[in-house]
Coordinates of C-alpha atoms in Angstrom, one line a residue:
M407 CA 30.4 8.0 -45.1
K408 CA 26.9 9.1 -44.4
S409 CA 26.1 12.5 -43.8
V410 CA 24.4 13.8 -40.7
S411 CA 22.3 17.4 -40.9
T412 CA 23.7 20.0 -38.6
S413 CA 20.6 22.1 -39.4
G414 CA 17.3 19.8 -39.7
P415 CA 15.3 18.0 -37.2
Q416 CA 17.3 15.1 -35.6
L417 CA 15.6 12.3 -33.7
V418 CA 17.3 11.1 -30.7
V419 CA 16.9 7.7 -31.1
A420 CA 16.8 5.7 -34.3
A421 CA 13.9 5.4 -36.6
D422 CA 13.1 1.5 -35.5
E423 CA 13.5 2.3 -31.5
L424 CA 10.7 5.1 -31.7
T425 CA 7.7 4.1 -29.6
H426 CA 4.9 3.0 -31.7
I427 CA 1.9 5.0 -32.1
D428 CA -0.7 4.0 -29.4
T429 CA -4.1 5.4 -29.3
S430 CA -5.4 4.1 -25.9
P431 CA -5.3 7.6 -24.4
S432 CA -8.3 8.3 -26.5
T433 CA -10.3 5.0 -25.6
M434 CA -8.9 5.0 -21.4
L435 CA -11.2 5.7 -18.8
P436 CA -10.6 9.0 -16.9
I437 CA -8.8 8.1 -13.8
P438 CA -10.8 9.5 -11.0
G439 CA -9.4 11.5 -8.0
S440 CA -9.1 9.6 -4.6
R441 CA -11.8 10.2 -2.2
M442 CA -10.0 9.3 0.5
F443 CA -8.8 12.7 0.8
E444 CA -12.3 14.2 1.5
I445 CA -14.0 11.7 3.4
N446 CA -13.7 13.4 6.6
E447 CA -14.9 16.4 5.2
A448 CA -18.5 15.4 6.0
L449 CA -17.9 15.6 9.5
K450 CA -18.3 19.3 8.8
V451 CA -21.8 19.0 8.1
Y452 CA -22.0 17.6 11.8
L453 CA -20.2 19.8 13.6
A454 CA -22.1 22.7 11.8
R455 CA -25.4 21.4 13.8
E456 CA -23.5 20.5 16.9
P457 CA -20.6 23.0 17.3
D458 CA -19.8 21.8 20.3
G459 CA -20.1 17.8 19.6
T460 CA -17.5 15.2 19.4
V461 CA -16.3 13.8 16.3
F462 CA -14.4 10.6 15.6
D463 CA -12.3 10.1 12.5
A464 CA -11.8 6.1 11.6
S465 CA -11.7 7.0 8.3
Q466 CA -7.9 7.6 7.7
G467 CA -4.4 5.2 8.3
D468 CA -2.6 8.4 9.2
G469 CA -0.6 7.8 12.3
G470 CA 1.1 11.5 11.9
A471 CA -3.0 12.8 12.2
S472 CA -4.2 10.8 14.6
L473 CA -1.4 9.7 16.6
P474 CA 2.3 11.6 17.6
G475 CA 3.7 10.8 14.5
V476 CA 7.4 11.0 13.9
S477 CA 9.3 12.2 17.0
R478 CA 10.8 15.8 17.5
E479 CA 14.0 13.5 18.4
L480 CA 14.1 11.7 15.2
L481 CA 12.9 15.0 13.1
D482 CA 16.0 16.4 14.7
E483 CA 18.6 14.2 13.9
A484 CA 17.4 13.7 10.5
H485 CA 17.9 17.9 10.5
R486 CA 21.4 17.1 11.8
L487 CA 21.8 14.6 9.0
Q488 CA 20.6 16.8 6.2
I489 CA 23.0 19.5 7.7
E490 CA 26.0 17.4 7.4
H491 CA 25.0 16.0 4.0
G492 CA 24.3 19.6 2.4
T493 CA 21.7 19.9 -0.4
G494 CA 23.4 18.7 -3.5
Y495 CA 22.1 16.3 -5.9
D496 CA 22.2 12.8 -4.5
K497 CA 22.2 9.3 -6.4
P498 CA 18.6 8.4 -8.2
F499 CA 18.6 5.4 -5.8
G500 CA 19.1 7.7 -2.9
T501 CA 22.1 7.3 -0.9
P502 CA 24.6 5.0 -0.2
A503 CA 24.1 5.5 3.6
F504 CA 20.5 4.9 3.1
R505 CA 20.8 1.5 1.5
R506 CA 23.2 0.2 3.9
A507 CA 21.0 1.6 6.9
V508 CA 17.9 -0.5 5.3
V509 CA 20.3 -3.5 4.6
E510 CA 22.2 -3.6 8.0
D511 CA 20.2 -1.7 10.6
Y512 CA 16.2 -2.3 9.5
W513 CA 16.0 -6.2 7.4
G514 CA 19.6 -7.5 8.8
L515 CA 19.9 -8.9 5.8
D516 CA 21.9 -12.0 5.8
A517 CA 25.0 -12.0 2.9
A518 CA 23.8 -15.5 2.3
T519 CA 20.8 -14.5 0.6
G520 CA 22.9 -13.1 -1.6
W521 CA 21.2 -9.6 -1.8
G522 CA 22.9 -6.3 -0.3
P523 CA 22.6 -2.7 -0.9
A524 CA 22.5 -2.8 -4.4
N525 CA 19.2 -4.4 -4.3
V526 CA 17.5 -1.4 -2.6
I527 CA 16.4 1.7 -4.0
A528 CA 14.8 4.7 -1.9
C529 CA 11.7 6.0 -3.1
Q530 CA 9.6 9.4 -2.3
G531 CA 7.0 7.4 -0.7
G532 CA 4.6 4.1 -1.5
R533 CA 2.8 5.4 -4.9
D534 CA 6.2 6.6 -6.2
A535 CA 7.7 3.1 -5.3
L536 CA 4.9 1.6 -7.0
V537 CA 4.9 3.4 -10.2
K538 CA 8.6 2.6 -10.7
A539 CA 7.5 -0.8 -10.1
Y540 CA 4.8 -0.9 -12.3
D541 CA 7.2 1.0 -15.0
A542 CA 9.9 -1.8 -14.5
I543 CA 7.7 -5.1 -14.5
Q544 CA 6.4 -4.1 -17.9
F545 CA 9.8 -3.4 -19.6
L546 CA 11.5 -6.3 -17.8
G547 CA 9.1 -9.0 -18.0
H548 CA 6.9 -9.4 -21.1
Q549 CA 8.6 -6.4 -22.8
R550 CA 4.8 -4.5 -23.6
R551 CA 2.1 -2.7 -22.2
G552 CA -1.5 -3.6 -21.7
D553 CA -1.1 -6.7 -19.4
F554 CA -2.5 -7.1 -16.5
V555 CA -1.9 -6.1 -12.9
V556 CA -3.6 -8.9 -10.6
V557 CA -4.8 -7.5 -7.6
S558 CA -7.2 -9.0 -4.6
R559 CA -11.0 -9.0 -4.8
V560 CA -11.5 -5.6 -2.5
P561 CA -8.2 -3.8 -3.4
W562 CA -6.3 -0.5 -1.9
I563 CA -8.1 1.9 -4.4
S564 CA -5.0 3.2 -5.7
Y565 CA -4.4 -0.3 -7.1
N566 CA -6.8 0.1 -9.4
W567 CA -5.9 3.3 -10.9
G568 CA -1.9 3.3 -10.3
P569 CA -1.0 0.4 -13.0
Y570 CA -3.5 1.9 -15.4
A571 CA -2.0 5.1 -15.4
M572 CA 1.4 3.4 -16.4
G573 CA -0.3 1.5 -19.5
A574 CA -1.0 -1.9 -17.6
N575 CA -4.5 -3.0 -17.1
V576 CA -5.6 -4.3 -13.7
M577 CA -7.6 -7.1 -12.7
L578 CA -9.7 -8.4 -9.7
A579 CA -8.8 -11.9 -8.6
P580 CA -11.5 -14.4 -7.4
G581 CA -11.7 -14.4 -3.7
L582 CA -14.2 -15.6 -1.5
E583 CA -16.0 -12.8 1.2
D584 CA -15.8 -15.8 4.0
D585 CA -12.2 -15.4 3.1
A586 CA -11.8 -12.0 3.2
W587 CA -11.2 -12.2 -0.3
A588 CA -8.0 -13.5 -0.3
L589 CA -6.1 -14.7 -3.2
T590 CA -5.5 -18.2 -4.3
P591 CA -3.9 -20.3 -6.5
E592 CA -6.8 -21.5 -8.4
G593 CA -8.2 -17.7 -8.8
I594 CA -4.5 -17.0 -10.2
A595 CA -5.1 -19.8 -12.9
A596 CA -7.9 -19.0 -13.4
C597 CA -6.8 -15.1 -14.1
N598 CA -4.2 -16.3 -16.4
E599 CA -7.2 -17.9 -18.6
T600 CA -9.0 -14.3 -18.5
A601 CA -6.3 -12.2 -19.4
A602 CA -5.7 -14.9 -22.5
A603 CA -9.5 -14.2 -23.6
H604 CA -8.8 -10.3 -23.9
G605 CA -6.7 -10.1 -27.0
G606 CA -4.5 -12.7 -26.1
R607 CA -3.2 -10.5 -23.0
R608 CA -1.0 -11.7 -20.3
L609 CA -0.4 -11.2 -16.5
A610 CA 2.6 -8.6 -15.9
L611 CA 2.4 -8.5 -11.9
L612 CA 0.9 -9.7 -8.8
V613 CA 0.4 -8.1 -6.0
I614 CA 0.1 -9.6 -2.3
T615 CA -0.6 -7.3 0.9
S616 CA -0.4 -8.3 4.2
P617 CA -1.6 -6.8 6.4
D618 CA -4.0 -5.9 4.2
N619 CA -5.8 -2.2 3.2
P620 CA -8.6 -2.2 3.5
T621 CA -9.3 -5.5 4.8
G622 CA -6.7 -5.8 7.8
R623 CA -6.3 -9.6 6.6
S624 CA -2.8 -10.7 7.2
L625 CA -1.4 -14.0 5.1
S626 CA 1.2 -15.9 6.6
P627 CA 5.0 -15.9 5.1
E628 CA 4.4 -19.8 3.6
R629 CA 0.7 -18.8 2.1
Q630 CA 2.6 -15.5 0.6
I631 CA 5.3 -17.9 -1.2
A632 CA 2.7 -20.2 -2.0
L633 CA 1.0 -17.8 -3.9
A634 CA 4.1 -16.5 -5.5
R635 CA 4.4 -20.1 -6.8
A636 CA 1.4 -20.2 -8.1
A637 CA 1.9 -16.9 -10.1
F638 CA 5.4 -18.1 -11.3
A639 CA 3.6 -21.3 -12.7
A640 CA 1.0 -19.3 -14.9
G641 CA 3.6 -17.4 -16.4
V642 CA 3.7 -14.1 -14.2
P643 CA 6.9 -12.7 -14.3
F644 CA 6.9 -10.5 -11.3
V645 CA 5.3 -11.0 -8.1
L646 CA 5.1 -7.6 -5.5
F647 CA 4.8 -7.9 -1.8
D648 CA 3.1 -4.6 0.0
W649 CA 4.5 -5.1 3.3
I650 CA 3.9 -1.2 4.2
Y651 CA 1.8 -2.1 7.5
H652 CA 3.5 -5.1 8.4
R653 CA 5.4 -3.7 11.6
V654 CA 2.1 -2.4 12.9
T655 CA 1.2 -5.7 14.8
D656 CA 1.5 -7.5 18.0
E657 CA 3.2 -10.6 16.4
D658 CA 6.6 -10.8 14.7
S659 CA 6.9 -8.3 11.5
H660 CA 7.9 -10.0 8.3
D661 CA 11.1 -11.7 7.9
L662 CA 12.9 -11.0 5.1
N663 CA 15.6 -13.1 5.6
A664 CA 13.6 -16.3 6.5
F665 CA 11.4 -15.1 3.4
L666 CA 14.4 -14.9 0.8
N667 CA 16.2 -18.2 2.2
A668 CA 12.7 -20.0 1.6
L669 CA 12.7 -18.8 -2.2
E670 CA 14.9 -20.8 -4.7
P671 CA 18.0 -18.1 -6.4
A672 CA 15.5 -17.7 -9.4
E673 CA 12.3 -17.2 -7.3
R674 CA 13.8 -14.4 -5.5
E675 CA 15.1 -12.9 -9.0
R676 CA 11.3 -12.3 -9.4
C677 CA 10.0 -10.8 -6.2
I678 CA 9.7 -7.0 -5.4
F679 CA 9.4 -5.6 -1.8
L680 CA 7.8 -2.5 -1.0
D681 CA 8.0 -1.0 2.8
G682 CA 8.5 2.6 4.2
L683 CA 7.4 4.9 7.1
T684 CA 4.1 6.3 6.0
K685 CA 2.2 4.1 8.1
S686 CA 4.3 2.6 10.8
L687 CA 6.4 5.6 11.6
G688 CA 3.3 7.7 11.1
A689 CA 5.4 9.5 8.4
S690 CA 2.8 10.1 5.6
N691 CA 4.0 13.6 4.7
I692 CA 7.9 12.6 4.9
R693 CA 7.0 10.3 1.9
N694 CA 9.6 7.8 2.5
A695 CA 9.2 4.3 1.5
H696 CA 12.0 1.8 -0.1
L697 CA 11.9 -1.5 -2.9
V698 CA 14.0 -4.3 -2.1
A699 CA 14.4 -6.3 -5.6
A700 CA 16.5 -8.3 -7.8
E701 CA 19.7 -6.0 -9.2
A702 CA 18.2 -5.9 -12.4
V703 CA 14.9 -4.2 -11.5
V704 CA 16.9 -2.0 -8.9
K705 CA 19.3 -0.5 -12.0
F706 CA 16.3 -0.2 -14.5
I707 CA 14.7 1.7 -12.1
Q708 CA 17.5 3.9 -11.0
S709 CA 18.3 5.1 -14.5
R710 CA 14.3 6.2 -15.1
A711 CA 14.6 7.5 -11.8
S712 CA 17.8 9.8 -12.9
H713 CA 15.2 11.7 -15.6
A714 CA 12.3 11.8 -13.5
V715 CA 11.8 11.6 -9.6
I716 CA 15.3 11.3 -7.5
P717 CA 14.2 10.7 -3.6
S718 CA 14.7 13.8 -1.4
F719 CA 17.9 13.4 1.1
H720 CA 15.6 14.5 4.1
S721 CA 13.0 11.7 3.7
Q722 CA 15.8 9.1 3.7
A723 CA 17.5 10.8 6.8
V724 CA 14.2 10.4 9.1
A725 CA 14.5 6.8 7.8
M726 CA 18.1 6.4 8.8
A727 CA 17.6 8.1 12.2
A728 CA 14.6 5.5 12.6
Y729 CA 16.5 2.7 11.6
R730 CA 19.5 3.5 13.5
M731 CA 18.0 4.4 16.8
G732 CA 16.1 0.8 16.2
F733 CA 12.7 0.7 14.4
D734 CA 10.6 -0.9 17.3
K735 CA 11.5 2.0 19.4
A736 CA 11.4 4.7 17.2
A737 CA 7.8 3.7 15.9
A738 CA 6.7 2.9 19.6
D739 CA 4.3 5.6 19.8
I740 CA 2.4 4.7 16.6
I741 CA 2.6 0.9 17.1
E742 CA 1.9 0.3 20.7
P743 CA -1.6 2.6 20.6
T744 CA -2.7 0.5 17.9
N745 CA -2.0 -2.6 18.8
A746 CA -4.0 -1.2 21.8
S747 CA -6.8 -0.3 20.0
R748 CA -6.7 -3.6 18.2
K749 CA -7.8 -5.5 21.3
V750 CA -10.5 -3.0 21.8
V751 CA -11.9 -3.4 18.3
E752 CA -11.9 -7.4 19.0
S753 CA -13.5 -7.1 21.7
F754 CA -16.0 -4.8 20.6
L755 CA -17.1 -6.7 17.6
A756 CA -17.2 -10.3 19.4
D757 CA -19.5 -8.9 21.8
H758 CA -21.8 -7.1 19.3
E759 CA -21.7 -10.1 16.8
I760 CA -20.5 -7.9 13.9
R761 CA -19.3 -10.0 11.2
H762 CA -16.0 -8.4 10.5
I763 CA -12.4 -9.0 8.9
I764 CA -9.7 -8.1 11.3
G765 CA -5.7 -9.1 10.9
K766 CA -2.9 -6.8 11.7
G767 CA -2.0 -3.5 10.4
Y768 CA -4.7 -0.4 11.3
Y769 CA -8.0 -1.5 9.7
A770 CA -11.0 -3.5 10.3
F771 CA -13.6 -4.3 7.6
L772 CA -17.1 -4.5 8.8
D773 CA -20.1 -6.1 7.5
M774 CA -23.1 -3.3 7.5
A775 CA -25.7 -5.6 5.2
P776 CA -28.0 -5.8 8.2
W777 CA -28.1 -2.6 9.2
L778 CA -28.2 -1.4 5.3
E779 CA -31.6 -3.9 5.0
K780 CA -33.0 -2.3 8.1
A781 CA -32.2 1.2 7.0
K782 CA -33.1 0.7 3.4
L783 CA -29.6 1.9 1.9
A784 CA -28.5 1.2 -1.4
D785 CA -24.9 0.4 0.3
A786 CA -22.5 1.4 2.6
S787 CA -21.8 4.8 0.8
E788 CA -25.0 6.3 1.9
L789 CA -24.5 5.0 5.3
G790 CA -21.0 6.5 5.5
T791 CA -22.9 9.7 4.6
V792 CA -25.1 9.4 7.2
L793 CA -22.8 8.2 10.0
A794 CA -20.6 11.4 9.5
E795 CA -23.1 13.6 8.9
R796 CA -26.1 12.9 11.6
F797 CA -23.5 11.3 14.3
G798 CA -20.2 12.7 13.7
L799 CA -18.2 9.5 12.6
A800 CA -16.0 9.0 9.4
V801 CA -15.3 5.6 8.1
V802 CA -14.7 4.6 4.6
P803 CA -17.4 2.7 2.5
G804 CA -16.2 -0.4 1.1
G805 CA -17.5 0.5 -2.6
F806 CA -15.0 3.2 -2.6
F807 CA -12.1 0.0 -3.0
S808 CA -14.3 -2.3 -5.3
D809 CA -18.3 -3.1 -6.0
F810 CA -17.4 -6.5 -4.0
G811 CA -17.0 -4.5 -0.7
K812 CA -20.2 -2.4 -1.3
N813 CA -21.7 -3.6 1.7
W814 CA -18.8 -3.1 4.1
I815 CA -16.9 -0.1 6.0
R816 CA -13.7 0.3 6.8
F817 CA -12.9 1.0 10.1
S818 CA -9.6 2.5 11.1
Y819 CA -8.2 1.9 14.6
A820 CA -4.6 3.8 14.2
T821 CA -5.7 6.3 17.2
P822 CA -5.4 6.0 21.1
P823 CA -7.4 3.2 22.7
E824 CA -10.1 5.7 24.5
T825 CA -10.5 7.0 21.0
T826 CA -11.0 4.0 19.4
A827 CA -13.8 3.0 22.2
G828 CA -15.5 6.3 21.9
A829 CA -15.9 5.9 18.0
L830 CA -17.1 2.0 18.5
D831 CA -19.6 3.3 20.7
R832 CA -20.5 6.2 18.3
L833 CA -20.8 3.5 15.5
W834 CA -23.1 1.3 17.8
F835 CA -25.2 4.1 18.9
A836 CA -25.6 5.0 15.0
L837 CA -26.2 1.5 14.0
S838 CA -28.8 1.1 16.7
S839 CA -31.0 4.5 15.9
L840 CA -31.1 3.2 12.5

């Protein structure tokens, strides 16, 4: 019988199960901090010069800052649930009550889909959900790191860096500016070829966002499913659907039942759905999101979360309170003024003939190329500084997302309609002054 040392060092796993030496941290690009949290600081320059001036922040999508956010009624109910629940440890997936609320009260999942509470995992906000998903898809897909996560040509800024921090590389898919840089089946196939040309890498994940951040572009369920199938045909093991903005609409929000029923059972197992409270309820600092995925994915994330981030009960309590109330009612203070503001934006852009992209959600993406040329500005980043410091209007330069958006700005209309109208008037005054 082999003896085991009781005094010397002891490995936790067997020698052949040790992680391999990976020197990529020595060559990886340092991940820059997100500038999204600093943009509106430039408004202070304007206020220093115009202390009684009015400023407009069209740079963010935080309904908890620009709109009423989570109501006192919901917070009181969440607090009651917290007191009732206590402050002991919960499960790494959250709580059973949260899972049931997501399935029964929010999505209304049909048992015929084969999915239920065991397919839900609570997360501490969207970024936590994504980090957990990136980890899962690498281990459960091609079972290696260094492959590519494919995102749109002009993606949300953290899609450039979140996968990279988890050992995956990121590729911007081909896309046409006139089609809002939307993903295409042909573009996915091209990404597959490009990945193989870079050391035999593969595609690990396709991310589909609708409505999109930053462009606001919305994709029909049929188009999303077609893209997913194109990814599966290209050998991509998983597709993640980022639906964090889908409730902020004056149309029907996404129907998970219809979506799952349109997929073959084997296809469902390769889909991951992200949703949460940060946008539609204005609950950015409450940090609640959830993933709906195959049980194998959920169990993998659950095991890892038991050693890492376990979601707080309070964030789940706010979600349960909102879901049980009826989410349309709970989120009305965010969704209704945003929908009204969208009509203001659409009318303004049409009247002033500004080339733009606008779907649903919070954002319009505006082409500033004519004014950049007129003012001899290099890109929208320089324009953003001018707008904030000289005119008291904060927007997000499109170049913050990728170079392909460098002539565009993201204009947030997650504000009351009258505020949105004021911000648009200020924008036109500034552009006319250039």
